[in-house]
Short mmCIF file of C-alpha atoms in Angstrom, two decimals:
data_model
loop_
_atom_site.label_atom_id
_atom_site.label_comp_id
_atom_site.label_asym_id
_atom_site.label_seq_id
_atom_site.Cartn_x
_atom_site.Cartn_y
_atom_site.Cartn_z
CA MET I 1 -5.32 53.86 80.71
CA GLY I 2 -6.86 52.80 84.54
CA VAL I 3 -7.28 54.62 87.76
CA ALA I 4 -7.71 53.77 90.95
CA GLY I 5 -9.19 55.19 94.82
CA HIS I 6 -10.98 56.08 97.40
CA ALA I 7 -14.61 57.09 96.58
CA ARG I 8 -14.62 59.38 100.30
CA GLY I 9 -12.84 62.96 99.80
CA PRO I 10 -9.39 63.89 100.56
CA ALA I 11 -8.43 63.88 104.30
CA PRO I 12 -6.70 66.97 105.61
CA MET I 13 -2.92 66.83 105.68
CA THR I 14 -1.78 67.69 108.99
CA ALA I 15 1.49 67.23 110.86
CA ASP I 16 0.98 63.44 111.41
CA ALA I 17 0.05 62.88 107.93
CA LEU I 18 2.75 64.04 105.65
CA LEU I 19 5.53 65.66 107.96
CA PRO I 20 7.35 68.50 107.18
CA VAL I 21 11.28 68.18 105.82
CA VAL I 22 13.33 67.53 108.58
CA ALA I 23 16.71 66.66 109.77
CA ASP I 24 14.36 63.15 110.38
CA ALA I 25 11.32 63.72 109.29
CA ASP I 26 11.18 60.56 110.90
CA ALA I 27 11.49 61.92 114.80
CA ALA I 28 8.95 64.50 114.10
CA GLY I 29 5.71 61.92 114.01
CA SER I 30 3.81 62.37 117.41
CA GLY I 31 3.20 58.60 116.94
CA ARG I 32 -0.71 58.78 116.18
CA LYS I 33 -1.33 57.27 113.00
CA ALA I 34 -4.05 60.20 110.91
CA ASP I 35 -6.76 58.61 108.13
CA PRO I 36 -4.50 57.96 105.38
CA ALA I 37 -4.71 60.09 102.12
CA PRO I 38 -6.83 59.23 98.88
CA ALA I 39 -4.14 57.59 96.93
CA CYS I 40 -4.95 55.98 93.34
CA VAL I 41 -3.03 53.19 90.86
CA ILE I 42 -3.15 54.46 87.40
CA GLU I 43 -2.44 51.90 84.12
CA ILE I 44 -0.42 52.96 81.49
CA ASP I 45 0.94 51.60 78.54
CA GLY I 46 0.69 48.44 80.96
CA ARG I 47 2.53 49.91 83.88
CA LEU I 48 0.99 50.19 87.32
CA TYR I 49 1.91 53.85 88.77
CA VAL I 50 0.43 54.96 92.44
CA ALA I 51 -0.61 58.93 93.40
CA GLY I 52 -0.88 60.16 96.46
CA LEU I 53 2.97 58.74 98.05
CA ALA I 54 3.82 60.15 101.57
CA TRP I 55 6.63 61.63 100.66
CA ARG I 56 9.53 62.52 103.71
CA SER I 57 12.91 63.19 103.72
CA HIS I 58 16.25 61.98 105.94
CA LEU I 59 19.18 63.85 105.64
CA ASP I 60 21.01 61.83 108.31
CA MET I 61 23.73 61.08 106.31
CA ALA I 62 25.43 58.91 108.94
CA VAL I 63 21.78 56.03 109.24
CA ARG I 64 21.38 54.83 105.25
CA LEU I 65 17.98 55.96 104.14
CA LYS I 66 17.05 52.23 102.94
CA SER I 67 17.66 51.65 106.83
CA ALA I 68 14.94 54.78 107.43
CA ALA I 69 13.02 54.36 104.77
CA THR I 70 11.73 50.81 105.90
CA ALA I 71 11.20 52.03 109.32
CA GLY I 72 9.01 54.75 109.16
CA ALA I 73 7.31 52.31 106.57
CA ARG I 74 6.84 49.51 108.83
CA ARG I 75 5.86 52.14 111.98
CA ALA I 76 3.41 53.63 109.36
CA GLY I 77 1.99 49.92 108.75
CA ALA I 78 2.96 50.19 105.07
CA LYS I 79 4.24 47.17 102.68
CA ARG I 80 5.81 49.06 100.09
CA MET I 81 7.64 51.69 99.73
CA VAL I 82 10.06 54.09 97.13
CA LEU I 83 13.84 55.22 97.63
CA ARG I 84 14.67 58.75 96.03
CA GLU I 85 18.61 57.75 96.85
CA ARG I 86 18.96 61.70 95.67
CA ALA I 87 17.14 63.69 96.90
CA ARG I 88 17.18 61.28 100.68
CA GLN I 89 13.67 61.10 100.10
CA TYR I 90 11.44 58.41 100.30
CA GLY I 91 7.56 57.56 99.92
CA VAL I 92 5.43 55.24 101.63
CA PRO I 93 1.66 54.15 99.61
CA PRO I 94 -0.37 55.27 102.73
CA VAL I 95 -3.50 52.92 101.82
CA SER I 96 -2.19 49.44 100.09
CA LEU I 97 -2.39 47.68 97.17
CA PRO I 98 -5.00 46.32 95.51
CA PRO I 99 -4.82 42.60 95.25
CA GLY I 100 -3.44 41.52 91.98
CA ALA I 101 -1.80 44.97 91.34
CA ALA I 102 -0.61 43.89 95.33
CA ALA I 103 1.37 41.11 92.60
CA ARG I 104 2.88 43.22 89.87
CA SER I 105 5.62 45.78 90.37
CA ALA I 106 4.68 49.59 90.41
CA TRP I 107 6.11 52.90 90.25
CA SER I 108 5.90 55.84 92.03
CA LEU I 109 4.36 58.52 89.59
CA ALA I 110 5.96 60.79 91.88
CA ALA I 111 9.31 59.76 92.48
CA VAL I 112 9.86 58.49 88.33
CA LEU I 113 8.54 62.03 86.97
CA ALA I 114 10.83 64.04 90.11
CA ASP I 115 13.83 61.40 88.55
CA SER I 116 13.41 63.41 84.73
CA ILE I 117 12.20 66.74 84.66
CA HIS I 118 14.75 69.22 85.62
CA GLY I 119 13.94 71.68 88.05
CA THR I 120 11.37 73.29 90.42
CA TRP I 121 8.11 72.39 89.15
CA VAL I 122 4.28 71.74 89.86
CA GLY I 123 1.83 69.25 87.87
CA ALA I 124 -1.92 68.97 87.97
CA TRP I 125 -3.77 66.25 85.78
CA ARG I 126 -6.94 65.35 85.19
CA LEU I 127 -8.40 62.22 85.40
CA PRO I 128 -10.22 59.91 83.25
CA ASP I 129 -13.26 59.82 86.54
CA GLY I 130 -13.02 63.60 87.67
CA ARG I 131 -10.77 63.23 89.81
CA PHE I 132 -6.68 65.64 89.70
CA ILE I 133 -3.57 64.51 90.77
CA VAL I 134 -1.09 67.04 91.79
CA ILE I 135 2.47 66.61 92.23
CA VAL I 136 5.51 70.01 93.25
CA VAL I 137 8.67 69.31 93.32
CA GLY I 138 10.76 72.02 94.83
CA PRO I 139 14.53 72.35 94.47
CA SER I 140 15.40 69.37 97.24
CA GLY I 141 12.70 67.54 96.20
CA ILE I 142 9.18 66.48 96.19
CA LEU I 143 7.62 68.29 98.81
CA PRO I 144 5.72 66.54 102.07
CA ASP I 145 2.49 67.94 100.28
CA GLY I 146 3.32 67.24 96.73
CA ASP I 147 1.72 64.21 95.96
CA ARG I 148 -1.71 64.47 96.63
CA VAL I 149 -5.12 63.46 94.51
CA PHE I 150 -7.87 65.69 94.59
CA GLU I 151 -12.07 64.64 94.36
CA ASP I 152 -12.11 67.29 92.11
CA GLU I 153 -11.05 70.00 89.84
CA THR I 154 -11.45 73.22 92.66
CA ALA I 155 -10.34 71.85 95.39
CA ALA I 156 -6.99 70.77 92.59
CA ARG I 157 -7.53 74.30 91.54
CA ASP I 158 -7.50 75.61 95.26
CA HIS I 159 -4.12 73.60 96.00
CA VAL I 160 -1.46 74.59 92.53
CA GLU I 161 -3.59 78.55 93.37
CA THR I 162 -2.21 78.00 97.53
CA VAL I 163 1.45 76.98 96.25
CA THR I 164 2.25 79.14 93.03
CA ALA I 165 0.83 81.94 95.31
CA SER I 166 4.56 82.80 96.95
CA THR I 167 7.05 80.84 94.72
CA SER I 168 8.49 80.53 91.29
CA TRP I 169 8.45 77.18 89.71
CA ARG I 170 10.20 76.72 86.74
CA HIS I 171 7.29 74.35 85.06
CA LEU I 172 3.88 74.62 85.76
CA TYR I 173 1.75 72.11 83.37
CA VAL I 174 -1.46 72.86 84.46
CA PRO I 175 -4.64 73.16 82.88
CA VAL I 176 -4.24 77.10 80.68
CA GLU I 177 -7.81 77.41 82.47
CA TRP I 178 -6.99 78.31 85.67
CA GLY I 179 -5.47 80.91 84.94
CA LEU I 180 -1.78 81.27 85.56
CA ALA I 181 0.18 82.69 84.03
CA GLU I 182 4.01 80.55 82.20
CA ALA I 183 1.36 77.75 82.17
CA LYS I 184 2.30 74.52 79.76
CA PRO I 185 0.10 72.15 80.22
CA VAL I 186 2.21 68.45 79.16
CA PRO I 187 0.15 65.01 79.23
CA LEU I 188 0.67 63.10 81.42
CA GLU I 189 1.58 59.66 78.66
CA ARG I 190 3.87 61.98 77.56
CA LEU I 191 6.10 63.44 80.92
CA LEU I 192 5.90 59.11 80.97
CA GLN I 193 7.03 58.24 77.82
CA GLN I 194 10.40 60.18 78.37
CA ALA I 195 10.73 59.33 82.14
CA ARG I 196 10.69 55.42 80.85
CA ALA I 197 13.52 56.07 78.92
CA LEU I 198 15.66 57.71 81.33
CA SER I 199 15.45 57.02 84.30
CA LYS I 200 14.44 52.64 86.08
CA ALA I 201 14.35 54.24 90.10
CA GLY I 202 10.81 55.61 91.51
CA GLN I 203 9.83 51.13 91.61
CA LEU I 204 8.70 50.63 94.94
CA GLN I 205 10.00 47.74 96.51
CA CYS I 206 8.53 45.35 99.19
CA VAL I 207 9.56 46.57 103.04
CA GLU I 208 10.20 43.20 104.36
CA SER I 209 12.71 41.33 102.24
CA GLY I 210 14.86 37.84 102.34
CA ILE I 211 13.97 34.10 102.55
CA GLY I 212 12.05 32.90 103.81
CA ARG I 213 10.11 36.53 104.87
CA LEU I 214 7.66 35.81 100.75
CA PRO I 215 6.37 33.23 99.34
CA ALA I 216 8.02 32.91 95.31
CA ALA I 217 6.01 35.34 93.46
CA ALA I 218 4.09 33.73 91.39
CA GLY I 219 2.12 31.84 94.80
CA LEU I 220 2.30 35.16 96.28
CA ALA I 221 -0.31 36.01 93.25
CA VAL I 222 -1.97 32.94 93.96
CA LEU I 223 -3.08 33.85 97.34
CA LEU I 224 -3.62 37.68 97.37
CA ALA I 225 -5.71 36.80 94.47
CA ALA I 226 -7.44 33.36 96.91
CA GLY I 227 -7.76 35.97 100.31
CA GLY I 228 -7.97 39.38 98.67
CA ALA I 229 -11.83 39.72 99.37
CA LEU I 230 -10.94 39.07 103.37
CA TRP I 231 -8.38 42.09 103.45
CA TRP I 232 -10.38 44.03 101.32
CA THR I 233 -11.56 47.13 102.42
CA THR I 234 -12.78 50.85 101.65
CA ARG I 235 -9.17 52.40 102.07
CA SER I 236 -7.87 50.50 99.22
CA PRO I 237 -8.17 51.10 96.09
CA ALA I 238 -8.97 49.49 92.92
CA VAL I 239 -7.63 48.99 89.43
CA VAL I 240 -10.18 49.48 86.78
CA SER I 241 -8.70 49.34 83.06
CA LEU I 242 -10.31 52.26 80.83
CA PRO I 243 -9.67 51.21 76.85
CA ARG I 244 -7.26 52.97 75.13
CA PRO I 245 -8.17 56.53 73.21
CA ALA I 246 -8.26 54.83 69.56
CA VAL I 247 -5.48 55.47 66.52
CA GLN I 248 -5.82 56.03 63.16
CA PRO I 249 -2.70 56.19 61.10
CA ALA I 250 -2.17 57.72 57.86
CA THR I 251 -0.88 55.07 56.77
CA PRO I 252 0.16 50.81 58.83
CA SER I 253 2.95 51.05 60.71
CA VAL I 254 5.14 49.29 62.46
CA SER I 255 6.33 50.03 66.31
CA LEU I 256 8.99 52.27 66.85
CA SER I 257 12.35 51.56 67.91
CA TRP I 258 15.69 52.91 68.80
CA THR I 259 18.28 53.69 71.74
CA PRO I 260 17.45 56.75 73.21
CA ALA I 261 20.15 59.85 73.21
CA ALA I 262 20.70 59.87 77.81
CA ALA I 263 21.19 55.59 77.62
CA GLY I 264 23.87 55.82 74.09
CA PHE I 265 25.44 59.31 75.93
CA GLY I 266 26.11 57.11 79.72
CA ALA I 267 27.35 55.21 76.99
CA CYS I 268 30.00 57.17 75.71
CA LEU I 269 31.09 59.26 78.94
CA ASP I 270 32.02 54.90 80.23
CA ALA I 271 33.74 54.22 77.47
CA TYR I 272 35.36 57.49 77.94
CA VAL I 273 36.22 57.29 81.91
CA ARG I 274 38.00 53.66 81.12
CA ASP I 275 40.66 55.06 78.36
CA GLY I 276 41.86 58.05 81.19
CA ARG I 277 45.81 56.36 80.67
CA LEU I 278 45.26 58.10 77.74
CA ARG I 279 44.43 61.61 79.21
CA LEU I 280 48.03 61.33 81.00
CA LEU I 281 50.39 60.80 78.02
CA PRO I 282 52.99 63.22 78.81
CA GLY I 283 53.57 65.49 74.51
CA TRP I 284 49.64 63.72 73.84
CA PRO I 285 47.47 66.14 74.70
CA VAL I 286 43.60 65.33 74.29
CA SER I 287 42.56 67.82 71.68
CA GLU I 288 38.70 65.96 70.88
CA TYR I 289 36.67 63.34 72.74
CA ARG I 290 33.79 62.12 69.54
CA CYS I 291 31.47 59.61 70.04
CA ASP I 292 29.65 57.29 67.30
CA PRO I 293 27.37 54.92 68.55
CA GLY I 294 29.57 52.01 68.66
CA LEU I 295 32.16 53.91 68.15
CA ALA I 296 34.22 56.35 70.53
CA THR I 297 37.39 57.92 68.57
CA ILE I 298 40.08 60.26 70.72
CA GLY I 299 41.83 63.14 69.30
CA LEU I 300 45.27 64.05 70.52
CA ARG I 301 47.37 66.85 69.74
CA MET I 302 50.97 66.15 68.81
CA GLU I 303 53.34 67.52 71.25
CA GLY I 304 55.46 64.79 72.19
CA PRO I 305 57.83 61.93 70.28
CA VAL I 306 55.95 59.88 67.65
CA TRP I 307 57.56 56.88 69.25
CA LEU I 308 56.20 57.42 72.76
CA LEU I 309 52.63 57.36 71.27
CA ARG I 310 53.58 54.18 69.14
CA ALA I 311 54.62 52.08 72.93
CA ALA I 312 51.75 53.38 74.45
CA VAL I 313 48.75 52.54 71.44
CA PRO I 314 50.35 50.87 69.02
CA ASP I 315 47.08 51.21 66.89
CA ALA I 316 47.18 54.81 66.71
CA ALA I 317 46.76 56.57 63.31
CA ILE I 318 49.26 59.18 63.76
CA ASP I 319 49.02 61.74 60.69
CA ALA I 320 53.21 63.17 61.54
CA MET I 321 52.22 66.33 59.03
CA ALA I 322 48.90 67.03 61.03
CA GLY I 323 50.77 66.57 63.82
CA THR I 324 47.42 65.01 65.11
CA ALA I 325 46.99 61.25 66.39
CA ALA I 326 43.12 59.43 66.59
CA ILE I 327 42.43 56.88 68.82
CA GLN I 328 39.02 54.22 68.26
CA ARG I 329 37.63 52.06 70.16
CA PRO I 330 34.51 50.80 70.09
CA TYR I 331 32.35 49.68 72.84
CA ALA I 332 29.05 48.06 73.90
CA ALA I 333 26.08 50.42 72.31
CA PRO I 334 23.13 50.40 74.76
CA PRO I 335 20.06 47.60 72.78
CA PRO I 336 17.42 49.28 71.14
CA SER I 337 14.01 50.37 72.64
CA SER I 338 11.26 49.94 71.50
CA TRP I 339 7.27 52.19 71.40
CA PRO I 340 4.44 50.31 69.46
CA ALA I 341 2.62 51.86 66.77
CA GLY I 342 0.42 54.71 67.33
CA THR I 343 2.43 56.04 70.69
CA ARG I 344 2.38 59.58 71.27
CA LEU I 345 5.69 60.97 70.76
CA GLY I 346 5.78 65.44 71.87
CA ALA I 347 4.85 67.88 69.45
CA ARG I 348 7.80 69.78 67.49
CA ALA I 349 6.47 73.05 69.18
CA ASP I 350 6.90 71.59 72.68
CA TYR I 351 10.69 70.74 71.89
CA ALA I 352 11.08 74.16 70.67
CA ALA I 353 10.72 75.34 73.82
CA TYR I 354 12.28 72.58 76.00
CA LEU I 355 15.38 73.78 73.83
CA ARG I 356 14.46 77.62 74.25
CA ASP I 357 14.26 76.60 77.92
CA ALA I 358 17.73 75.37 78.49
CA LEU I 359 19.77 77.57 76.81
CA GLU I 360 18.90 79.23 79.62
CA ARG I 361 20.03 77.73 81.93
CA VAL I 362 23.59 76.66 79.58
CA GLY I 363 23.88 80.06 77.64
CA GLY I 364 25.13 78.18 74.23
CA THR I 365 23.50 77.13 71.23
CA ALA I 366 20.98 75.04 69.52
CA SER I 367 18.80 73.85 66.78
CA LEU I 368 16.04 71.91 66.21
CA ASP I 369 15.32 70.48 62.46
CA GLY I 370 17.88 73.56 61.05
CA ILE I 371 15.70 76.28 62.63
CA ALA I 372 17.77 77.95 65.60
CA ALA I 373 16.48 78.31 68.42
CA PRO I 374 16.37 82.06 70.42
CA LEU I 375 19.65 82.59 72.61
CA PRO I 376 18.33 84.31 75.67
CA GLY I 377 17.43 87.63 75.03
CA ALA I 378 16.64 87.48 71.40
CA ALA I 379 13.96 89.35 70.17
CA SER I 380 11.92 86.72 67.97
CA VAL I 381 11.85 82.99 66.24
CA GLN I 382 11.88 82.22 62.83
CA PRO I 383 8.63 79.80 62.64
CA ALA I 384 9.14 76.69 62.23
CA SER I 385 8.51 74.80 58.69
CA ALA I 386 5.16 72.99 58.50
CA GLY I 387 6.39 68.93 57.74
CA PRO I 388 4.86 66.31 56.46
CA ALA I 389 2.96 63.91 58.18
CA PRO I 390 3.05 62.49 61.36
CA ALA I 391 5.93 60.69 62.81
CA LEU I 392 8.94 63.34 61.67
CA ARG I 393 11.86 63.50 62.50
CA LEU I 394 13.79 66.41 63.39
CA LYS I 395 16.90 67.24 63.57
CA TRP I 396 18.98 68.48 66.75
CA THR I 397 22.38 69.99 67.98
CA VAL I 398 23.20 71.60 71.20
CA SER I 399 26.52 73.31 71.68
CA ALA I 400 27.56 73.88 75.31
CA ALA I 401 29.96 74.72 77.18
CA VAL I 402 28.97 72.64 80.53
CA THR I 403 29.04 69.57 82.56
CA SER I 404 28.27 65.93 80.90
CA SER I 405 25.55 66.44 84.32
CA TYR I 406 23.94 69.28 83.90
CA LEU I 407 24.00 68.86 79.61
CA LEU I 408 22.20 65.55 80.64
CA SER I 409 20.01 67.10 83.36
CA VAL I 410 19.18 70.05 80.90
CA LEU I 411 18.14 68.14 78.04
CA HIS I 412 16.20 65.23 79.82
CA PRO I 413 13.31 65.57 76.87
CA LEU I 414 15.24 65.91 74.21
CA LEU I 415 17.48 62.68 75.90
CA ALA I 416 14.52 60.94 74.37
CA GLY I 417 15.06 60.68 71.10
CA GLU I 418 18.36 59.24 69.22
CA MET I 419 21.84 60.61 69.67
CA THR I 420 23.66 60.20 66.52
CA SER I 421 27.08 62.08 67.78
CA ALA I 422 28.43 63.39 70.90
CA VAL I 423 32.35 65.51 70.43
CA TYR I 424 34.25 67.09 73.54
CA THR I 425 36.72 69.72 73.38
CA PRO I 426 38.60 69.89 77.24
CA SER I 427 39.99 72.66 76.25
CA SER I 428 36.62 75.22 75.93
CA GLY I 429 35.08 72.17 78.08
CA GLN I 430 32.83 72.05 74.64
CA TRP I 431 29.54 69.21 74.21
CA THR I 432 28.14 69.32 70.01
CA ILE I 433 25.90 66.19 70.38
CA GLN I 434 24.25 65.88 67.56
CA GLY I 435 20.57 63.55 67.45
CA VAL I 436 17.21 63.00 66.02
CA LEU I 437 14.15 63.73 67.41
CA HIS I 438 10.26 61.50 66.32
CA VAL I 439 7.67 63.30 66.99
CA ASP I 440 4.12 63.73 66.02
CA GLU I 441 3.73 66.93 64.77
#
């Protein structure tokens, strides 16, 4: 993991540096350019993340978010920007990316995490050089001062205490020693592993685009490397690669590979939508929709003539005695993702906590490795049994009568694992999803 940034302390967050959330945040500025807030570039698992962006909201639906972001970035003199379509927000790096980093793809750290972690949350993480990154995400998105880099722990802690003093937050990913109630520190690397499996959002894009605007990628890299010393200033962050923690597996291991449940569930839903005509077949209501990897099965209840189903779906398997029918439709399963040997996968206790939190919102039932997660208001929970050595495989099940999109947002940590099956019952609106988690302990 590498870090980079300014040598000076954080500049004050004035209204000109980070504008408040208004209908058109760009229109709220005075036109005076304030000193940029400190920023840093972090390299984790070969990917560059930028922290310390200036975030603005654009709620005018008559103007495309990308158009507003482009105009705002040009006024700030920025060459990169990142869009958050779901929150109608855009972020602009307050400094230029360093030579080499500017020629590579980079992601906004705050945007990647905000798009994958459901609800409101505050996170603070220490960098190897002693600085802290603090990210704050509210109900409407990343706060205007919610993407900050602090030179020391005292400044970061003061900022977090100010933010949390008058507002409650669903998640507090802050150090336990800070003394905040409900603090649940989670390593930044672990959250990013989950986020990368769920979303491709958060990538910085060039403000200027089009043929003739920029040289080819290879030429751009050469020009940046050759001319970097001419425009390099102390305001530009540098990327410093630090050695990764050594991993000592008990036995030789190979890279892990599986299809993240989020991708599998999405393909399952697409297959269901494509067969929408079957849900309208007179006399044959859908009793169950089931997804196994690469295969969708639609169960029908016989309330009409058999000939009608035969005419509509000749390959339907009809059981006249039971009064049911089944239609199978293969679909293209998403390709698996790979994680190198030694990747930190998360702890059993963390996932159990995620399940408990999810049940508070969906009101369903769940289990992890055969251990029932407590329902809201339950007095206690059965302790988890000690498992074998690292790289455990834990079975999980979640059942809830909620929409598929809401279930996806609630279960985001679990959906980084595998999905073995998903069953939807239209009569009750119930989803039952089963999967496998890979954990370290």
